[in-house]
Each structure stands twice: as C-alpha cells, then as structure tokens.
Amino acid sequence: MPKSRAGPHKFSLSHPQTPKLSYGYKSTMNVGRSGYRVFSANSTPACTELAKKITDGCACSLTETRVDVKESVRGQDIFIIQTMPRDVNTAIMELLVMAYALKTSCAKNIIGVIPYFPYSKQCKMRKRGSIVCKLLAAMLAKAGLTHIITMDLHQKEIQGFFSFPVDNLRASPFLLQYIQEEIPDYRNAIIVAKSPSAAKRAQSYAERLRLGLAVMHGEAQCAESDMADGRHSPPAFRPSCGPPGLELPLMMAKEKPPITVVGDVGGRIAIIVDDIIDDVADFVAAAEILKERGAYKIYIMATHGLLSADAPRLIEESAIDEVVVTNTVPHEVQKLQCPKIKTVDVSMILAEAIRRIHNGESMAYLFRNVTVDD
C-alpha cells in the first residue's frame, strides 16, 4: 500500500482547531483485498495518542481528517477511532459528521472504534426519561456506520440496540495480567464485588486467579437497580378518585440492611473489580469498610476510568492504595493530580481487532479464556 499523505486528511467542527498529525507508516496488511484506512477524530490529544498506538500495532497508517476527505476512500474499509473526553457531546457529533462524510464519499465499510461507548449507563427506562443508548445507536447507523468495535459495554444487552454488528471486546485479560505481575503477593488477595450486581464479574476474576470472593451489600452501596426507575411512581398513596371498585396496592419503599461483607477479608489484599469508575464516592466508602474489616491493601480495577469531578482528590485522601484503569478514556490530567491512578494499555487488542475485521478473519481468538460474565 502506498504511503499515506496524512496532511490533507483532517476533520474539524465549530470548535477550535487541534494540533495536526503527520504519520506515514506503510501497511503490511492483506493488500489483495480492497484497501483500508484508519482515521482519528480530533476530540483530544489523548484520542490521537491512542490512535497512534493502535495503528502502530496493526502496522497501518494513521490519517487525521476534516469534514471533507481529500483522498479517495471509495470501496475501502474505513476505521474511525474516537475516544470520549469530558465534552462527550462534541465528540459524538464529531463522530457522526465524520461517518457521514465518509459515507457520502462511497466508503465500502465504516467501522467505529469506540473503546468506551458513551451513555451506556442510560440503557434502561427510568421514570419519564429515555433510553439514550438506543437513540445513539440509531444515530450512528443513520450517519453511516456499519460496524462498531468497543470494550466492556456496561450491559451486554446494549448490542441489541444496533442494527449492525458490534464487537464487544474485553479488558479482563489485561487487568488480570496486571494483578499477577504488578501486585506483590497477589496470592493473598481476595476479589471483592462492591455490590451484588457486580458479583458475577468478580466471580469470573476470582475463578481465573484461583482466589476467594467477597461481596458487599447494604446501605453504603448504591446499586444502579436501586435508582429511581418509575416503580415508585405514582407516589405511595391511594388516589382520591378513580374507577369505582379499583383499589391498587400501596407501594412500599425499599429499605437497605446495614452494610455487610460476605467473605473474610481480614489480613488480605482486597481487589474491587468493576467496569466503570466515575463518581468514586461508593468506592471510597467500600474501601473504608474493607479497612475496618481487616484488609491491609485495597486496589480498584476497572476498564473505563471516567474519574469525574473531585475523583482524584477523593482517591488520594482515601484508604485506596491504587486505582488501575485502561486507556479507553483520556485521564492524563487525573493522573497528574493523583499518583495512585495507574493505566493499562489495551491498544494491542484494538489493533488486532482492526486487522482481523479488514482481513475477514474470525474474532474468536480475541475472546479466548474470556467468560460471558466479564
């Protein structure tokens, strides 16, 4: 494949122009098939940095674009890499316009590489809200995307919102490797689920590491299923009017029991696993309880480190010893504010996914030794 002229391939919206890239690596891919290119969005420098690592892994050239593609993409497989920074709505709009520009340029396939899928927590109806994740899936399809590569969706059922294929990769092999190589005496550790809803994921980690399992339950944790979802609406009182003879049962509010830890964490290293760490208040509270129960070190392992608001400060002041997340979401600023935050690079698996999709190879290899509960 000829060397790509990265300069003209830029992409911009109404926000200020970001720094330009100029990479020219030759591809060693299967050139017998129709060509392919990898495009990087301009949302943040972290996005282009992750894109650079991914393209290094799949030995192809990186092209950063503007809304008009000045080099032919007709009949080619196009991969758009987009991470989600703080300004998530701008990043989504950038992705949509970028995909539509490539669609109207007659690209054969447009594959979105979205390591963290935004609005994934809004995948259930709550009161009079909306299922935003389903709306976003429809928008991406309308813009022209034909395939998505993502990682650790908040709920695996989200894949059903899409009208095109979704490859939901897993970060667990990288996090498990970190535990084995970077946590001293990890054999004395115990995997902890900070809520019953996270028990299956924690059990999956514990079984592969041959470690024990503990589950936290009680008023200190705030599970997603306990959030207001309309089941207590209308309010718990009998209406003053209605059809004669209609008597609805009273809605009884749920009451959480006192905090309990099912499992012995005394004298052990506690490793809390989850898919997203955003508002860290629950993790900080869980760490304090585990310390009280005798755990002498506490690690947090999560795929997506959103770490919003005062998360770095709260982590630094808490009983947590280390927070380990992947680079699916930019968090360089948070790392500067809190040295307890560590990063695991997952660009290798994203690069391999791009290579396999372009060459028409099976994706099963990327899911070996991965359980359905990850």
XYZ file of C-alpha atoms in Angstrom:
374
model
C 0.000 0.000 0.000
C 1.474 3.424 -0.872
C 2.483 5.743 1.876
C -0.464 7.806 3.070
C -0.417 11.578 2.747
C -1.706 12.323 6.242
C -1.640 16.107 5.946
C -4.776 16.767 3.845
C -6.931 14.309 5.804
C -8.234 16.483 8.592
C -11.601 16.848 10.276
C -12.999 19.801 12.145
C -16.216 21.100 13.658
C -17.017 24.518 15.058
C -14.640 24.046 17.976
C -11.020 25.361 17.781
C -8.568 23.509 15.585
C -6.459 20.905 17.339
C -2.792 20.018 16.679
C -2.100 18.212 13.408
C -0.544 14.791 12.974
C 1.563 13.501 10.165
C 2.256 9.771 10.192
C 3.336 7.758 7.170
C 3.751 4.118 8.085
C 3.456 1.541 5.310
C 0.820 -1.103 5.776
C 1.706 -4.800 5.868
C -1.927 -5.855 5.694
C -3.611 -8.045 3.116
C -3.401 -5.737 0.109
C -5.101 -8.294 -2.103
C -8.453 -7.181 -0.679
C -9.898 -3.710 -1.092
C -7.825 -1.067 0.700
C -8.484 0.325 4.129
C -7.552 3.368 6.184
C -7.650 4.376 9.840
C -8.939 7.834 10.742
C -8.545 9.626 14.059
C -11.005 12.138 15.417
C -9.751 15.475 16.729
C -11.591 15.485 20.066
C -8.488 15.383 22.323
C -4.730 14.819 22.087
C -5.351 11.614 24.072
C -7.546 10.343 21.240
C -4.781 10.826 18.693
C -2.262 9.256 21.086
C -4.399 6.121 21.450
C -4.947 6.112 17.683
C -1.171 6.240 17.160
C -0.661 3.216 19.449
C -3.404 1.264 17.696
C -2.040 1.959 14.229
C 1.461 1.027 15.384
C 0.009 -2.308 16.498
C -1.723 -3.068 13.196
C 1.114 -1.657 11.056
C -1.021 0.771 9.106
C -1.011 4.497 8.527
C -2.966 6.976 10.614
C -4.945 9.723 8.957
C -6.488 12.610 10.855
C -9.402 14.146 8.970
C -11.564 17.161 8.452
C -15.107 17.103 7.233
C -14.025 16.892 3.597
C -11.951 13.816 2.739
C -9.449 14.945 0.117
C -8.215 11.483 -0.786
C -10.360 8.757 -2.303
C -11.901 6.262 0.122
C -14.213 4.678 -2.440
C -14.585 0.947 -1.885
C -12.303 0.918 1.182
C -12.757 -0.204 4.785
C -12.611 2.904 6.989
C -11.893 2.711 10.728
C -12.690 5.795 12.836
C -11.059 5.898 16.271
C -12.914 8.085 18.750
C -12.376 8.257 22.499
C -14.792 10.114 24.734
C -13.346 13.155 26.541
C -15.122 15.368 29.074
C -17.028 17.114 26.291
C -18.721 13.903 25.264
C -21.455 15.529 23.173
C -18.923 17.309 20.954
C -17.078 14.016 20.464
C -20.306 12.253 19.469
C -21.220 14.983 16.994
C -17.712 14.860 15.540
C -18.039 11.109 15.058
C -21.438 11.437 13.377
C -20.317 14.116 10.927
C -17.124 12.219 10.213
C -19.019 8.997 9.472
C -21.493 10.785 7.237
C -18.686 12.442 5.266
C -17.134 9.037 4.636
C -20.499 7.530 3.736
C -21.112 10.172 1.094
C -17.565 9.558 -0.179
C -18.604 5.977 -1.037
C -16.539 4.143 1.579
C -17.236 0.408 1.474
C -17.456 -0.126 5.245
C -17.277 2.429 8.069
C -16.216 0.870 11.349
C -16.271 2.933 14.539
C -13.564 2.093 17.092
C -15.157 3.466 20.277
C -13.328 1.942 23.276
C -15.782 3.488 25.757
C -19.326 3.704 24.428
C -20.920 6.883 25.836
C -24.303 6.962 27.581
C -24.021 3.215 28.167
C -25.444 3.619 31.670
C -28.611 5.087 30.195
C -29.727 1.786 28.722
C -32.888 1.344 30.804
C -36.084 3.333 31.085
C -36.174 5.432 34.254
C -39.311 7.308 35.157
C -40.188 9.585 32.240
C -36.704 9.635 30.772
C -35.413 7.959 27.647
C -33.089 5.137 26.672
C -30.359 7.394 25.352
C -28.063 4.494 24.460
C -30.622 3.187 21.966
C -31.027 6.661 20.475
C -27.257 6.945 19.997
C -27.153 3.538 18.308
C -29.800 4.685 15.834
C -27.913 7.927 15.166
C -24.683 6.069 14.418
C -26.464 3.757 11.994
C -28.142 6.690 10.263
C -24.798 8.504 9.933
C -23.382 5.546 8.024
C -21.524 3.301 10.470
C -21.689 -0.372 9.521
C -19.777 -1.918 12.438
C -18.535 -0.935 15.911
C -15.577 -2.120 17.958
C -15.976 -1.260 21.620
C -14.893 -2.604 25.003
C -16.780 -3.756 28.092
C -20.236 -2.344 27.456
C -21.988 -1.502 30.718
C -24.686 -4.021 29.817
C -24.057 -6.654 27.150
C -27.681 -6.375 26.049
C -26.814 -2.960 24.572
C -25.601 -4.830 21.481
C -29.255 -5.498 20.699
C -29.849 -1.754 20.159
C -27.754 -1.805 16.989
C -28.839 -2.809 13.507
C -25.243 -3.704 12.560
C -22.515 -5.908 14.116
C -20.912 -4.921 17.433
C -17.674 -6.467 18.708
C -17.632 -6.014 22.478
C -14.005 -6.714 23.419
C -12.906 -7.448 26.987
C -10.231 -5.772 29.083
C -10.150 -8.533 31.715
C -7.054 -10.336 30.298
C -5.026 -7.118 30.637
C -6.288 -6.400 34.154
C -5.672 -9.990 35.220
C -2.135 -9.758 33.876
C -1.608 -6.542 35.848
C -2.760 -8.252 39.037
C -0.379 -11.155 38.503
C 2.632 -9.051 37.556
C 2.260 -5.792 39.484
C 0.571 -6.674 42.791
C 3.072 -8.250 45.197
C 1.785 -11.346 46.978
C -1.423 -11.349 44.942
C -1.986 -14.955 46.040
C -3.003 -13.459 49.399
C -5.655 -11.319 47.721
C -9.427 -11.630 47.620
C -11.667 -10.341 44.817
C -14.431 -8.046 46.069
C -17.735 -7.074 44.459
C -18.832 -3.744 45.892
C -22.468 -4.614 45.195
C -24.420 -7.806 44.459
C -24.882 -6.663 40.848
C -21.093 -6.859 40.348
C -20.808 -10.346 41.844
C -20.710 -12.212 38.519
C -17.827 -10.130 37.209
C -15.943 -10.531 40.488
C -16.568 -14.290 40.476
C -15.137 -14.523 36.955
C -11.923 -12.794 38.097
C -11.688 -14.888 41.256
C -12.058 -18.195 39.403
C -9.334 -17.404 36.872
C -6.938 -16.150 39.539
C -7.815 -19.044 41.903
C -8.693 -16.540 44.627
C -11.503 -16.126 47.117
C -14.570 -13.953 46.615
C -16.261 -11.403 48.860
C -19.476 -9.468 48.199
C -20.506 -6.213 49.846
C -24.157 -5.498 50.470
C -26.016 -2.840 52.382
C -26.812 0.833 52.631
C -23.288 2.050 51.834
C -23.514 0.844 48.245
C -25.887 2.376 45.727
C -26.576 -0.163 43.031
C -27.893 1.001 39.702
C -31.013 -1.113 40.170
C -31.894 0.875 43.293
C -32.049 4.189 41.460
C -35.407 5.798 40.744
C -36.831 3.994 37.751
C -40.511 4.755 37.957
C -41.512 1.765 40.051
C -42.456 4.148 42.897
C -44.414 6.439 40.619
C -47.150 7.447 41.270
C -46.432 8.199 44.971
C -47.405 5.693 47.646
C -50.890 6.923 48.477
C -54.311 5.947 47.347
C -55.832 8.291 44.757
C -58.837 10.309 45.832
C -60.668 9.486 42.653
C -60.762 6.650 40.167
C -62.988 3.970 38.745
C -65.375 2.520 41.340
C -64.008 -0.593 42.985
C -60.385 -0.036 41.836
C -58.016 -0.498 44.770
C -54.293 -0.524 43.935
C -51.832 -1.922 46.488
C -49.601 0.516 48.325
C -46.042 0.898 47.033
C -43.660 0.101 49.876
C -40.267 1.799 49.765
C -37.217 -0.455 49.891
C -35.008 -0.355 52.958
C -31.413 -1.487 52.736
C -29.965 -3.546 55.566
C -26.835 -2.384 57.414
C -23.610 -2.810 55.481
C -22.291 -6.348 55.429
C -19.324 -8.048 53.808
C -19.942 -11.654 52.820
C -16.483 -13.186 52.910
C -13.371 -12.889 55.062
C -11.084 -10.005 54.044
C -9.045 -9.881 57.267
C -5.294 -9.796 56.603
C -5.882 -9.933 52.833
C -5.349 -7.696 49.815
C -8.791 -6.560 48.658
C -9.218 -6.089 44.896
C -12.502 -4.435 43.891
C -13.407 -5.020 40.230
C -15.950 -3.113 38.138
C -16.458 -1.914 34.582
C -16.658 1.861 35.184
C -15.243 4.118 37.868
C -16.793 7.563 37.625
C -18.137 9.025 40.858
C -15.749 7.423 43.344
C -17.820 8.026 46.484
C -19.066 4.406 46.521
C -15.548 3.048 46.029
C -14.176 5.241 48.823
C -16.938 4.097 51.182
C -16.299 0.467 50.244
C -12.568 0.897 50.891
C -13.243 2.273 54.370
C -15.449 -0.699 55.217
C -12.846 -3.149 53.941
C -10.156 -1.443 56.020
C -12.351 -1.767 59.093
C -12.773 -5.476 58.334
C -9.006 -6.014 58.264
C -7.897 -5.663 54.628
C -4.381 -4.227 54.603
C -4.268 -3.118 50.947
C -7.079 -2.081 48.631
C -6.954 -1.968 44.829
C -9.649 -0.800 42.419
C -9.655 -2.403 38.958
C -11.927 -1.001 36.240
C -11.981 -0.861 32.456
C -13.169 2.720 31.994
C -11.716 5.432 34.236
C -14.050 8.402 33.790
C -12.905 9.835 37.158
C -15.120 12.905 37.003
C -15.457 15.843 39.407
C -13.211 15.550 42.507
C -12.364 11.893 41.939
C -8.557 12.336 42.008
C -8.653 14.238 45.296
C -11.049 11.777 46.924
C -8.909 8.830 45.841
C -5.744 10.474 47.126
C -7.322 11.130 50.544
C -8.971 7.701 50.825
C -7.876 4.283 52.058
C -7.490 3.115 48.456
C -3.899 2.155 47.631
C -4.179 2.070 43.859
C -6.735 2.586 41.087
C -5.989 0.691 37.867
C -7.873 1.600 34.685
C -7.279 1.167 30.961
C -6.680 3.906 28.399
C -10.140 3.639 26.827
C -10.916 7.091 28.285
C -8.431 10.004 28.477
C -7.361 10.611 32.093
C -3.913 12.191 31.896
C -4.948 15.202 33.985
C -6.333 12.971 36.725
C -3.084 11.003 36.845
C -1.150 14.204 37.428
C -3.479 15.070 40.305
C -3.346 11.619 41.899
C -0.309 9.302 41.631
C -2.435 6.381 42.844
C -4.052 6.149 39.376
C -2.326 3.660 37.062
C -3.004 2.911 33.394
C -3.068 -0.363 31.463
C -2.668 -0.108 27.692
C -5.294 -2.015 25.657
C -4.387 -0.678 22.218
C -2.953 -4.078 21.250
C -6.322 -5.842 21.220
C -7.979 -2.948 19.362
C -5.265 -3.088 16.702
C -5.713 -6.839 16.309
C -9.479 -6.394 16.006
C -8.972 -3.893 13.170
C -6.612 -6.257 11.368
C -8.940 -9.237 11.673
C -12.045 -7.359 10.558
C -10.294 -5.984 7.473
C -8.867 -9.372 6.523
C -12.151 -11.169 7.162
C -10.670 -13.339 9.915
C -12.509 -14.788 12.887
C -12.687 -12.673 16.051
C -12.921 -15.742 18.291
C -9.197 -15.594 19.104
C -9.704 -12.277 20.902
C -12.283 -13.864 23.201
C -10.304 -16.927 24.249
C -10.282 -17.516 28.006
C -12.949 -14.829 28.355
C -16.156 -15.703 30.186
C -19.606 -14.358 29.461
C -19.635 -12.624 32.877
C -16.615 -10.400 32.162
